[in-house]
Tab-separated table of C-alpha atoms and ligand atoms in Angstrom:
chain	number	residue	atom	x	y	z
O	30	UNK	CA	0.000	0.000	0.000
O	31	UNK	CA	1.225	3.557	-0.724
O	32	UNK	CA	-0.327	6.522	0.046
O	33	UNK	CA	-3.157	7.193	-2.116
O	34	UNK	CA	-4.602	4.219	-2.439
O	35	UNK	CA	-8.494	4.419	-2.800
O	36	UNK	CA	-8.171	8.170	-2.533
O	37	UNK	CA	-9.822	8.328	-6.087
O	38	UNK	CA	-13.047	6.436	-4.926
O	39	UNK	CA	-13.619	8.098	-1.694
O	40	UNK	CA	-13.105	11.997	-3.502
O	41	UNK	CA	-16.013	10.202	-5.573
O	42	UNK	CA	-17.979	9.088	-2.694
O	43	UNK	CA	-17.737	13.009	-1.422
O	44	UNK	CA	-18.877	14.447	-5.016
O	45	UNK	CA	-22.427	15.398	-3.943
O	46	UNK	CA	-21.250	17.096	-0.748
O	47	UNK	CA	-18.576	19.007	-2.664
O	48	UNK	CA	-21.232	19.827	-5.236
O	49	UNK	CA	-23.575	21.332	-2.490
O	50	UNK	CA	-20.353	22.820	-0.871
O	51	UNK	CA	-19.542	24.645	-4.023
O	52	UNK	CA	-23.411	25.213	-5.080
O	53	UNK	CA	-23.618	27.589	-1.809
O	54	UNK	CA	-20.629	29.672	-1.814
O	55	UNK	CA	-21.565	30.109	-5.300
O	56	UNK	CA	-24.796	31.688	-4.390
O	57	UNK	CA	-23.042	33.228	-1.278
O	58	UNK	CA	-19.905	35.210	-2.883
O	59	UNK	CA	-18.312	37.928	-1.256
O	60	UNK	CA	-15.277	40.386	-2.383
O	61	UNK	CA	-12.077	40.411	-2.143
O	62	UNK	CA	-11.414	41.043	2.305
O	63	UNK	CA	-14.776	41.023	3.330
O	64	UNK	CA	-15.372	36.928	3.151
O	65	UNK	CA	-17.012	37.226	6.683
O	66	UNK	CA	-20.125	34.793	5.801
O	67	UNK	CA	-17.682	32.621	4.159
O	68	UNK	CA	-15.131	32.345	7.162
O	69	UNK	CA	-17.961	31.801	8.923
O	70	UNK	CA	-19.245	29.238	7.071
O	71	UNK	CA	-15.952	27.716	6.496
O	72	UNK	CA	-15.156	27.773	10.624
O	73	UNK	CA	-19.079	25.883	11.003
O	74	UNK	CA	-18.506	23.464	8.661
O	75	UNK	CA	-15.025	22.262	9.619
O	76	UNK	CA	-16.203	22.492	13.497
O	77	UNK	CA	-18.765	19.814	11.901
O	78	UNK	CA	-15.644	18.374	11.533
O	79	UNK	CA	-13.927	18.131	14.681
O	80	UNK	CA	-11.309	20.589	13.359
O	81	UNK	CA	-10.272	23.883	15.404
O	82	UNK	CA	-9.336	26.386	13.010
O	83	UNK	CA	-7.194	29.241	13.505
O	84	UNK	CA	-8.422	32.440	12.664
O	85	UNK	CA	-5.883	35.180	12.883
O	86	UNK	CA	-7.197	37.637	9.889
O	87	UNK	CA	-10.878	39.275	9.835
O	88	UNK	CA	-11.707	37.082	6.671
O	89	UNK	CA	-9.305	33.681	6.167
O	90	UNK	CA	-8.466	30.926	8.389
O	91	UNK	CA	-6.036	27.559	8.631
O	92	UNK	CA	-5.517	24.656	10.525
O	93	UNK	CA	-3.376	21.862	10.538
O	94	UNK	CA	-3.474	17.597	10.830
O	95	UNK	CA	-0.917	16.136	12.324
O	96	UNK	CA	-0.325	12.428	11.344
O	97	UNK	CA	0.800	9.897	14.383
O	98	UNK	CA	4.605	10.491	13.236
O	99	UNK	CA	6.412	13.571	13.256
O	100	UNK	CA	7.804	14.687	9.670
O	101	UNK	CA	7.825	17.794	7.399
O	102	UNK	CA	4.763	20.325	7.152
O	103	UNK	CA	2.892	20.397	3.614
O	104	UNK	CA	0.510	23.313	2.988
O	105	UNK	CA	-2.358	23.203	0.940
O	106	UNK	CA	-4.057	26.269	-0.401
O	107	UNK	CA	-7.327	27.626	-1.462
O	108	UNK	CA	-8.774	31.435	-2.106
O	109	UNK	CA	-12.099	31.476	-1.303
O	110	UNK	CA	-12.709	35.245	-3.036
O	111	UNK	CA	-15.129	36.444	-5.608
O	112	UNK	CA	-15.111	39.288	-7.921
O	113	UNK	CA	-17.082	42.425	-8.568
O	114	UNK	CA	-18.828	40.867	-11.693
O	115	UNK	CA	-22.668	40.725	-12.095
O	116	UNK	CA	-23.435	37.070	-13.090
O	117	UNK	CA	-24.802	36.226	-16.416
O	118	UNK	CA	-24.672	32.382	-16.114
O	119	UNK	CA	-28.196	30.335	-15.867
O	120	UNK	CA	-27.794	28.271	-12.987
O	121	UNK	CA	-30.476	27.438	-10.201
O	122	UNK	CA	-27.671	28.617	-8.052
O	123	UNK	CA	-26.927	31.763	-8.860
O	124	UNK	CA	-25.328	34.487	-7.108
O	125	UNK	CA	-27.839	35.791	-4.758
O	126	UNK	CA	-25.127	39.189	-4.531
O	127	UNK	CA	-25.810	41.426	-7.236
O	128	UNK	CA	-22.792	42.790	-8.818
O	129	UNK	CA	-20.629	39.705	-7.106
O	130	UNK	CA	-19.881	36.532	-8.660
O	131	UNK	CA	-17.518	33.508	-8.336
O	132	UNK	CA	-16.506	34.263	-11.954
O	133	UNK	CA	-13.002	32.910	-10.970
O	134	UNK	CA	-13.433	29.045	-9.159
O	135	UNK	CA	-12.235	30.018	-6.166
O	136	UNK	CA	-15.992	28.767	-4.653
O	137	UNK	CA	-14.405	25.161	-6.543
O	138	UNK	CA	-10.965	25.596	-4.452
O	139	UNK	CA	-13.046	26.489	-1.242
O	140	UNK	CA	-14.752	23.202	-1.953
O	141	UNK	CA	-12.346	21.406	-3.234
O	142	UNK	CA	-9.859	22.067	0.274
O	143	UNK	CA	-12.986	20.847	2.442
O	144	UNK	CA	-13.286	17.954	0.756
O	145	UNK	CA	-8.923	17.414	1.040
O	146	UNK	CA	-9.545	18.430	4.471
O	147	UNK	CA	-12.303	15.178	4.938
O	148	UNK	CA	-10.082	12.668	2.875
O	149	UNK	CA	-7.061	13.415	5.098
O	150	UNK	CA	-8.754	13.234	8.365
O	151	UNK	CA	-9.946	9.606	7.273
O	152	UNK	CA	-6.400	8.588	6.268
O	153	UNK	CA	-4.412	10.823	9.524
O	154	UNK	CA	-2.741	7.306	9.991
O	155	UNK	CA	-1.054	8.298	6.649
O	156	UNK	CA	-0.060	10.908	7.305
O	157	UNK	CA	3.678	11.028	7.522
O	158	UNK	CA	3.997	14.556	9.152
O	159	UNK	CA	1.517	17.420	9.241
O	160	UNK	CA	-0.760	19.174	6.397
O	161	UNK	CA	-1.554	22.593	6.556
O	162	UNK	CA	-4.559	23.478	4.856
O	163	UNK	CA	-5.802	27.090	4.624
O	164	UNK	CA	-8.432	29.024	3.342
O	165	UNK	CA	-7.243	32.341	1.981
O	166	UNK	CA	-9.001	35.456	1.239
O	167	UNK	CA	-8.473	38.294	-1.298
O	168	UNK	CA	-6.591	36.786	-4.227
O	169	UNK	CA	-8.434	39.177	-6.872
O	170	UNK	CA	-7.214	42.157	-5.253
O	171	UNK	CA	-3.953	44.123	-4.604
O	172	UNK	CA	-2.350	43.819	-2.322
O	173	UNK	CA	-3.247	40.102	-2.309
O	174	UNK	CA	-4.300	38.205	0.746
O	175	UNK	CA	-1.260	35.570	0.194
O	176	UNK	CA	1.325	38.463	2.076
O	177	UNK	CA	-1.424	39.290	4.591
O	178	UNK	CA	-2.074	35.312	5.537
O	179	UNK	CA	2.234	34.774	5.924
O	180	UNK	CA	2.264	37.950	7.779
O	181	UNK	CA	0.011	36.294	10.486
O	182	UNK	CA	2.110	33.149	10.311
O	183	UNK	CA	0.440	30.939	8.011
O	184	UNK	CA	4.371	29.871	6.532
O	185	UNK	CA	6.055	29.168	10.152
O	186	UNK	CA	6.919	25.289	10.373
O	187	UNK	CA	5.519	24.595	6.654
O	188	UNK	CA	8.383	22.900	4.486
O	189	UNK	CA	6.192	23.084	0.855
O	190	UNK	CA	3.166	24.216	-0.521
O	191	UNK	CA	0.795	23.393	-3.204
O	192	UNK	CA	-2.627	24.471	-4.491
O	193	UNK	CA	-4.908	24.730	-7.998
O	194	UNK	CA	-6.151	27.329	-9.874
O	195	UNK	CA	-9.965	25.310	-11.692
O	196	UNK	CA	-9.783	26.227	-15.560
O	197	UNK	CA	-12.575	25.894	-18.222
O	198	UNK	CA	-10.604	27.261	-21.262
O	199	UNK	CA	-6.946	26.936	-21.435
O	200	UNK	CA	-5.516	30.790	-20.993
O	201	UNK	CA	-2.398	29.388	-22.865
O	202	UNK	CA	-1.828	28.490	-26.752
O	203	UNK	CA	-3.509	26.654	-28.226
O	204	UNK	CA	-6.360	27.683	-25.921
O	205	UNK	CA	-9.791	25.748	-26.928
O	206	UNK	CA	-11.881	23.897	-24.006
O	207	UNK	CA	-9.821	22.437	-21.045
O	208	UNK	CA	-11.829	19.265	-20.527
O	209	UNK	CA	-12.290	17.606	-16.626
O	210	UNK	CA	-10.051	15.217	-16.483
O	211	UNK	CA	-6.917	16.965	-17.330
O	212	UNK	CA	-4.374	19.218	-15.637
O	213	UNK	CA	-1.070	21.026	-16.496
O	214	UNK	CA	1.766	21.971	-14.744
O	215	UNK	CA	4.782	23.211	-15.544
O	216	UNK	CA	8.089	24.232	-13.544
O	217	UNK	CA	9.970	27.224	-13.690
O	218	UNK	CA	8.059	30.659	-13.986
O	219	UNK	CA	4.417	29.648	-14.961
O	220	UNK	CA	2.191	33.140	-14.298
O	221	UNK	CA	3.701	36.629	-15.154
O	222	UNK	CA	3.902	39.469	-12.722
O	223	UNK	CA	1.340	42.011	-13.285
O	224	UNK	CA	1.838	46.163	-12.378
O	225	UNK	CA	-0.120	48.784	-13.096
O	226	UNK	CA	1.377	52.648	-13.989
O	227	UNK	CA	-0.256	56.251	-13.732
O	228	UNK	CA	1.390	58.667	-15.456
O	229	UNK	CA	0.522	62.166	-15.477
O	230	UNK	CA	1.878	64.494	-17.908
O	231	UNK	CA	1.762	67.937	-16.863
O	232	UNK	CA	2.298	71.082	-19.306
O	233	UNK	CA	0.548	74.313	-19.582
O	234	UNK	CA	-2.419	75.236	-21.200
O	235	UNK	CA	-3.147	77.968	-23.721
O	236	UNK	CA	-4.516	79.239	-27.142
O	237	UNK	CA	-4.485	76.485	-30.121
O	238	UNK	CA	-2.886	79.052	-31.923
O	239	UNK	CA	-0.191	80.258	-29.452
O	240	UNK	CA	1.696	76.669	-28.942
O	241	UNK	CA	4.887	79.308	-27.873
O	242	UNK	CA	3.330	80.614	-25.038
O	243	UNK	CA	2.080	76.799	-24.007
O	244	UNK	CA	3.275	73.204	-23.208
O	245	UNK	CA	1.255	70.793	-25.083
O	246	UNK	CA	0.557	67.996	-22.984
O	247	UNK	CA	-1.013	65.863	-25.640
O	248	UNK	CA	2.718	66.367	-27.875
O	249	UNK	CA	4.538	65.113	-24.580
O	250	UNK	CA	2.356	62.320	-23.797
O	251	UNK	CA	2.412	61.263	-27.260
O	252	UNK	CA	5.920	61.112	-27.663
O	253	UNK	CA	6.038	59.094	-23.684
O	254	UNK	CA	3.848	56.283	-25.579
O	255	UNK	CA	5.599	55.892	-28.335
O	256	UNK	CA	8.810	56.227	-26.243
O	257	UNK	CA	7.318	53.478	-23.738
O	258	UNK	CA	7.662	50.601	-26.493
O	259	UNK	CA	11.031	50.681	-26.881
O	260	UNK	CA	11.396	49.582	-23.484
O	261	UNK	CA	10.476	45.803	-24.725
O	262	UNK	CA	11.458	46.068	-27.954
O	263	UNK	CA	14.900	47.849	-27.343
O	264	UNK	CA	15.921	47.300	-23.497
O	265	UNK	CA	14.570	43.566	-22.826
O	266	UNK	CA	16.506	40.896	-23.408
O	267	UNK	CA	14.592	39.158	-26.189
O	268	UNK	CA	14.153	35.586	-25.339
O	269	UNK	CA	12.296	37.201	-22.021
O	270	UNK	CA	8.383	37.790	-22.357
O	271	UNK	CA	7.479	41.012	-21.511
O	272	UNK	CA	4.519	43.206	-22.282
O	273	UNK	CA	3.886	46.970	-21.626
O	274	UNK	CA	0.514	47.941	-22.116
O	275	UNK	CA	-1.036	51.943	-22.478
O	276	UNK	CA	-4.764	51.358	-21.682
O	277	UNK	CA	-5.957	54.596	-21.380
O	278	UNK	CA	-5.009	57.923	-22.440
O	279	UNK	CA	-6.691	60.965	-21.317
O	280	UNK	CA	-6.527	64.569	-22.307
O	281	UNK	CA	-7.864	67.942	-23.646
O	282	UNK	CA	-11.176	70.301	-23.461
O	283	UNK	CA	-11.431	71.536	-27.102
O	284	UNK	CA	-10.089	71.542	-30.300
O	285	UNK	CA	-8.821	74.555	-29.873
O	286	UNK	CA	-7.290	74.721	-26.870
O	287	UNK	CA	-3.875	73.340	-25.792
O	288	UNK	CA	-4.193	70.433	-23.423
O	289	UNK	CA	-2.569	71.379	-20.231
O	290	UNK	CA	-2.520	67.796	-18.792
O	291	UNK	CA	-2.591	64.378	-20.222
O	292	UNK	CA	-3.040	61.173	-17.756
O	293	UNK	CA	-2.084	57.682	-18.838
O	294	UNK	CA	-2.582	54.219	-17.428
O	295	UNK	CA	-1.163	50.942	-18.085
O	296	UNK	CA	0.258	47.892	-17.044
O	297	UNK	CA	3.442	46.277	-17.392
O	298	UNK	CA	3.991	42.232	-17.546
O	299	UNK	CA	7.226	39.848	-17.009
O	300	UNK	CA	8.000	36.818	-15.192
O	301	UNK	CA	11.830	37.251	-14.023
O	302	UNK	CA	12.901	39.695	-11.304
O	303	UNK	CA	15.134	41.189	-13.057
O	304	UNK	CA	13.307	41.919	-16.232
O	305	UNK	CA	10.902	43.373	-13.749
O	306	UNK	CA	12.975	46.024	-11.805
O	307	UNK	CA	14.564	46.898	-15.142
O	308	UNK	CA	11.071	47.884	-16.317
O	309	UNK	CA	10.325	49.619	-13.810
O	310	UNK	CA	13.542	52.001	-13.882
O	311	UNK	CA	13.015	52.358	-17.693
O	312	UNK	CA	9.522	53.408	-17.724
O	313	UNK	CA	10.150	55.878	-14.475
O	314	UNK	CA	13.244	57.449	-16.207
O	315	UNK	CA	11.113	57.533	-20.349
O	316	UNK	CA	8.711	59.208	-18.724
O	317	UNK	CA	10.723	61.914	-16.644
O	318	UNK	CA	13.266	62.775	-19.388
O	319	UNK	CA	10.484	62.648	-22.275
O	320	UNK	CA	8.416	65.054	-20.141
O	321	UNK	CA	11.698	67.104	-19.446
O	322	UNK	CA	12.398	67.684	-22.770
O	323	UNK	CA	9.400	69.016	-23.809
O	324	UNK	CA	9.406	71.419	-20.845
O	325	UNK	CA	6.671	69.708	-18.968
O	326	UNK	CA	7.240	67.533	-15.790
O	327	UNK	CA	5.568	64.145	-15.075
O	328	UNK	CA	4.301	62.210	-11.929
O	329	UNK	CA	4.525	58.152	-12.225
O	330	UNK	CA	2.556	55.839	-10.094
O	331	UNK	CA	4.224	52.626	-10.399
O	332	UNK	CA	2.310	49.782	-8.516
O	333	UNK	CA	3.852	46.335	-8.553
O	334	UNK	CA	1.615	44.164	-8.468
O	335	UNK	CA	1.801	40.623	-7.298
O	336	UNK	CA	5.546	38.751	-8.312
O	337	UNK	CA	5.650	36.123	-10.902
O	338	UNK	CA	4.555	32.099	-9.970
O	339	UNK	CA	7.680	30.162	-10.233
O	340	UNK	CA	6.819	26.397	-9.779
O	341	UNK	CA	9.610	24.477	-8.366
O	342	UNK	CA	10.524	21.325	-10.495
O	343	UNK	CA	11.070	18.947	-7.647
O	344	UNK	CA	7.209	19.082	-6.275
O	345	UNK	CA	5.972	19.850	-9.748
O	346	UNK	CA	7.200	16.505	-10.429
O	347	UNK	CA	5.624	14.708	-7.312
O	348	UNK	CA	2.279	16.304	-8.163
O	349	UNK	CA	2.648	15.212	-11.747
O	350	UNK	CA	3.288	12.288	-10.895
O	351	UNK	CA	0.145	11.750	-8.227
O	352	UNK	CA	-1.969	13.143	-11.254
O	353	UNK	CA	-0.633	9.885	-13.815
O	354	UNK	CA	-1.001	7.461	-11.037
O	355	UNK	CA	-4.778	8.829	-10.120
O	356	UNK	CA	-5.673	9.318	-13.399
O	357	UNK	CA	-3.220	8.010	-15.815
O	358	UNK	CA	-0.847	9.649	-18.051
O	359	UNK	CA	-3.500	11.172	-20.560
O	360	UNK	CA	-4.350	13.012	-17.721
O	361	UNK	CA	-1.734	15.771	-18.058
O	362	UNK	CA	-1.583	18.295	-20.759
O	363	UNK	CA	1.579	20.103	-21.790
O	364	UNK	CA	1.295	23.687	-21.448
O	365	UNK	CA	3.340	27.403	-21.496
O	366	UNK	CA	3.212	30.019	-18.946
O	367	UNK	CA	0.409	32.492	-19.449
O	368	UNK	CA	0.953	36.242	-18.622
O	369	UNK	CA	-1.836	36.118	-15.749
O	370	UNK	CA	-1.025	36.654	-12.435
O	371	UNK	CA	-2.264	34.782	-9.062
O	372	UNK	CA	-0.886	35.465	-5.220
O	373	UNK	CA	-0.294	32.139	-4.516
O	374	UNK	CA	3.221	33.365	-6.184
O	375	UNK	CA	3.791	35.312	-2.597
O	376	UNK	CA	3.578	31.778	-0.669
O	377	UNK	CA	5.760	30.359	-3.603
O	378	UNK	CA	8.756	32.699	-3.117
O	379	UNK	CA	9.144	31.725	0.674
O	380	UNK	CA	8.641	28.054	0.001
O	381	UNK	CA	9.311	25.642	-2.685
O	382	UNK	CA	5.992	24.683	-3.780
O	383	UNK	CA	3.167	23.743	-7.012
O	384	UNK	CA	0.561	25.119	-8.598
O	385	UNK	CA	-1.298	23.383	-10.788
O	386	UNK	CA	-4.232	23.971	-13.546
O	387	UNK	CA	-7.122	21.804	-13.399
O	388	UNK	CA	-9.284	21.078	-16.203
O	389	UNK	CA	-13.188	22.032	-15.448
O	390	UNK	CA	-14.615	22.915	-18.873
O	391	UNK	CA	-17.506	21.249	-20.824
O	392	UNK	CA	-19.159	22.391	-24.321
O	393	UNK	CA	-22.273	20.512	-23.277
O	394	UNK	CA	-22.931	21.972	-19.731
O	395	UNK	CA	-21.928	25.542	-21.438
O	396	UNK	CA	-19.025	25.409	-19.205
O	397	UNK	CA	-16.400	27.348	-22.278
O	398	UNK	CA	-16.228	30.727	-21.003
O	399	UNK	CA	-12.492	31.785	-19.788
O	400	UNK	CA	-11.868	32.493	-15.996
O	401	UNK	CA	-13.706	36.035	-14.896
O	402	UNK	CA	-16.446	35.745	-17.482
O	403	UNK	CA	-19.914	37.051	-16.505
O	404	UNK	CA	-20.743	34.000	-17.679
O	405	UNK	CA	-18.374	31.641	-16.346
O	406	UNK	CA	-18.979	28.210	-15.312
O	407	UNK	CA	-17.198	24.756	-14.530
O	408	UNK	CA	-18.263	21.172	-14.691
O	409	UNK	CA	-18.603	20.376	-11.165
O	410	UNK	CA	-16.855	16.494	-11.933
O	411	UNK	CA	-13.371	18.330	-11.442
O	412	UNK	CA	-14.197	18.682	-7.840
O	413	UNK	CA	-13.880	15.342	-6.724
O	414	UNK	CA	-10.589	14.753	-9.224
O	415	UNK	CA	-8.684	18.122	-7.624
O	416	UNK	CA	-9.541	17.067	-4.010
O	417	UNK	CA	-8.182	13.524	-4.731
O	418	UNK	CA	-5.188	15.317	-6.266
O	419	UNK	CA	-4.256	17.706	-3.637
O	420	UNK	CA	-5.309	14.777	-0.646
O	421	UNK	CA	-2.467	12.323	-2.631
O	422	UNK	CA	-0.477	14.903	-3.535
O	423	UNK	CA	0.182	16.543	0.132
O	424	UNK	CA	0.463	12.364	1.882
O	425	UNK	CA	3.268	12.151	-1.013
O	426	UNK	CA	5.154	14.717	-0.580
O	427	UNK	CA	5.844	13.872	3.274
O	428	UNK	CA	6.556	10.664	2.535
O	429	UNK	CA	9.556	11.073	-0.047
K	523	LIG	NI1	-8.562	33.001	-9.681
């Protein structure tokens, strides 16, 4: 016998419960820091349990199981978050918020880490060590709840962590439906880091005629855009993905009148550290000198926003390897990294760790819209494979 034996038929036997797990929080969602009904929720049903959780943070909670011998600590992680969408899909369960909607899973992960947390306390005699599973809030929203959960201790004693982001379409090439019953993973850097700039380009006003008694704010900002894509194009190295982005560009009262102030927003997107700070100084000194030399001056907002995911190849390949035994090696897709972002890269940069994408997508049950789509939806099967996953995972990982 070796760990995760069976683990597939009992994550079965739970699939109704996980389904009515899921079904509520779906009708229950709640933004990004103010999960209070679902903590609460969360801290009832695992009570049900015979778990004590530990709750530390308004919204958020963790607790551990300790196996009968002593060993490493795994953690296992779920965001239980929604988003500020209004929901579009036609299900009986709909969100009873308006405006909020679990557009993005994370009422699958909630789910999904009850049900780990049931499988493991049936198998504690297997477990070689102690698993860590917690419920996290605010992943949809800078600055992440990831830093705010290690803050309050969430990391101290835990050796490795691991955790699943629930996928309909696949966000990478060459996209298309990402059926249940697959998953990727992939080591090294797998989701980008995301910022987000405001620049505001400051000149003087005047006369459309008189540009010589003015500073044309438009001209500057102009020249800052264009100026901005030779950052990628001429400063990256160019076997490194990066992306700058100008999403909005405001400016002017009338046709005849010189703008006095232009405001820009954008985002910038890399996965190494390097690539990122370089961006950073770049765009900050573009935008300064550009503006100098038109005689206007500039302020820059640069936000960083959450830091790349790097997977680590050593409990990629344990998870990887849970995922062919459980469900054979069909089961895993090859994939790239996509240039989304997720805060579970904050818990990966303390600890060596894996996060993997789980297929939940279905033509038929018109679940084939991409993540954060009013209209998004999963096949609720995946629930019982990524809590059999995770469960086998986490019992594997303590025993190497
Ligand atoms: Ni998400």
């Amino acid at each position: 016998m070796s760990a995760g034996d069976g683990i597939v038929t009992s994550a079965e036997a739970l699939s109704g419960q996980l389904t009515e797990w899921r079904r509520h929080l779906h009708e229950h969602p709640e933004l990004s820091f103010q999960e209070h009904e679902t903590t609460d929720f969360l801290e009832r049903t695992l009570r049900g349990f015979g778990v004590d959780p530990v709750r530390k943070t308004e919204t958020g909670l963790w607790f551990d199981i300790e196996g009968p011998r002593s060993g490493r600590t795994v953690l296992v992680r779920a965001d239980i978050d929604a988003l500020p969408i209004e929901e579009e899909a036609d299900v009986p369960y709909r969100s009873g918020r308006p405006g909020v909607m679990h557009a993005c899973g994370h009422d699958g992960h909630t789910a999904i880490a009850l049900g780990v947390t049931k499988l493991l306390l049936e198998r504690r005699g297997e477990i070689a060590g102690r698993v860590r599973v917690l419920f996290q809030p605010a992943e949809e929203k800078l600055p992440g709840g990831a830093p705010m959960m290690i803050r309050a201790g969430v990391l101290e004693g835990v050796d490795e962590a691991i955790g699943l982001h629930l996928m309909p379409m696949r966000l990478w090439a060459p996209g298309g439906v990402f059926p249940v019953g697959r998953a990727a993973l992939i080591d090294g850097p797998a989701m980008a880091a995301a910022e987000e700039f405001r620049i505001r380009i400051r000149g003087v006003g005047g006369h459309g005629a008189a540009p010589h008694t003015a500073v044309d704010a438009i001209a500057c900002a102009t020249q800052v855009v264009n100026a901005l894509q030779h950052i990628v194009s001429r400063q990256v190295d160019p076997l490194q993905p990066a992306v700058v982005t100008v999403g909005t560009f405001h400016a002017g009262y009338n046709f005849n009148v010189i703008a006095p102030q232009a405001e820009l927003t954008g985002t910038v997107r890399a996965f190494d550290e390097s690539v990122r700070d370089r961006m950073e100084e770049s765009l900050r000194r573009i935008v300064r000198q550009t503006a100098d030399a038109f005689g206007a001056t500039a302020d820059i907002e640069y936000i960083r926003g959450y830091p790349p995911l790097v997977n680590a190849a050593e409990q990629a390949e344990v998870v990887r390897g849970v995922i062919r035994d459980l469900y054979g090696t069909d089961a895993l897709e090859a994939a790239v990294p996509m240039m989304g972002a997720e805060d579970f890269a904050y818990i990966l940069q303390e600890r060596p760790g894996a996060f993997l994408w789980l297929g939940c997508g279905s033509e038929e049950l018109k679940a084939a819209y991409a993540n954060h789509h009013p209209k998004f939806a999963i096949d609720e099967r995946a629930l019982p494979i990524g809590a059999a996953v995770l469960t086998a995972a986490a019992l594997r990982l303590l025993e190497r």
